[in-house]
Amino acid sequence: MAIGMIGLGRMGNHMRSRLRSKDIETIGYDIDPEVSDVSSIAELCDGLGSGPRVIWLMLPNQLVDETIETLVPLLRADDIVIDGGNSRWTLDAPRAERLAAHGVSYLDCGVSGGVWGETNGYGIMIGGPQEAVRTVWPVLQALAPEDGGLVHAGGVGAGHFAKMVHNGIEYAMMQAYAEGYELLCADSPVTDVPAVFDAWRQGTVIRSWLLDLCSTALADEPDLASIRGWADDSGEGRWTVEEAIDRAVPMPAISAALFARFSSRQDDAPAMKLIAAMRNQFGGHAVHNS
C-alpha cells in the first residue's frame, strides 16, 4: 500500500519516516521543497498509482478545506482522505459530505505522540466508516505502538472528538505537575526539586510520560531560567470546555487548566515555565524565551 502525506512539519515528517521504516511506501508533499518528495499535490496523487489511493493531511486546521478543494479534481472514486491534524470535530461531517459527492471516503484521525512518535509509535484515534477504516488499518497499525494505542472511535467526527478530549485531559495533567513544581520551589524544605521529580518517575501513582518529560526538562535547566512562563493553547482545550458546557458535563480541572494558560500571558509564573517546557519536550512546540 502507498500513501501520500501532505504536510511535513513536526509531526508529518516523523510519521513519514515511521511508515517507511515499516515498509509502507510514503510520498510526502510540503510547501518546503527541502523536505518534499514531489513538487506539487498533483504529482503526489499521480505517484500513488492505481487502486484506492490514501491521502493523509497533517496540516493546520485553517489549511484543510483549501487543500481538499485542491484535491477534489485530482481524486478518483474509492480514494480515501484522512485528516490527521487537530481539526475541530464539527468540521468533519461537512468535509465528509463534500468528498462523498465524488465517491471519496473521509476519515478523521486524532494523532498523539509528538516528536517522539517516530520511535515510540503514535496514539491513533480514527473516526469514519468501517470499510474505509479497514482499508487503511495496516497504515494505522504501522504508526501505532506495537502493543496497542489504536482505536476506531466511531463514525465521522469521533476521531477528532476523542483527540480533543485527550488534549483537554493533557491540559489538566500538565497543570497539576506544574503547580506541584511551583510549590516545591516556593521556599520549601526541598533542596533538590529536579531530583524529586526524577524520583517520582518510579513506583509512584503519579508516574507518566509527562512526568518523564518534566524530569528531562528540569535536568536540562533546573530553574527554567531561559523560558518565559507563557503557555500557548492550540484550541483543543477551549473546544473541550465548550463541549462540556453544551452537554452540562462538569469539568472543573480542565477548565481551570485552560484559564491558567490565559493567566500565564499576564504573569511570568514558575508553573507556566514548566508547562511551556513540557510542551516543548513532547511536541517540539516553541517556547518564549525570557
C-alpha angles and dihedrals in degrees: 000000000000124000133193116219117200112193119037102193127124093317106024096055093051092045090053089053093049092049091050090049087057091053095254111140107237128184115194131202127190135158085243104082090200091072101026123103093202136031098235145013088250091057090049092054092047090051094058094073127206132337126044107338122212119214116187118197118206098176140128110273093249091062099048100084095047090048091051088052089053091049099047098080090043097052131089131212111279093029116131128221119197122194104205097170128097097274122161108261094230089068094059100078094053090048091049090050092048091055096038088063086068096042092257122135121226126207127184116212131190110207125193129178105084120207090336095062095089089066103028100032129247131270104240125200110179127190129190144069118338096236094055091044090052090053094054096037094106089056091049091048090052091054096044126078116270094250102047137292094142128108138166093220098189141276129339110322096022095100094054092041090055091048091049091055090044090056092047089055088047090057092055095045092050091048092053093052090045094051090049089051092052092050092049089052095047101096091292126156089252110108100182111042096170090054091053091053090048092050091051089062092078128056098350128116092235097057114128143139089268088056089051088054091048089054092048092050093048092047088056094048117001096195096035086224096159094053122084113223094244118122120190123210120217097204107266094096091053092047091050092053092045091052090049090053091049091051096038090239113156110237109166099151098048092042091052091049091053093050090047088061089054090051090051089070090062102042131032095232122179090228090059091049089061093046090051089049092050092050088052092049099051102030108019088242114168119258126215106237122223 
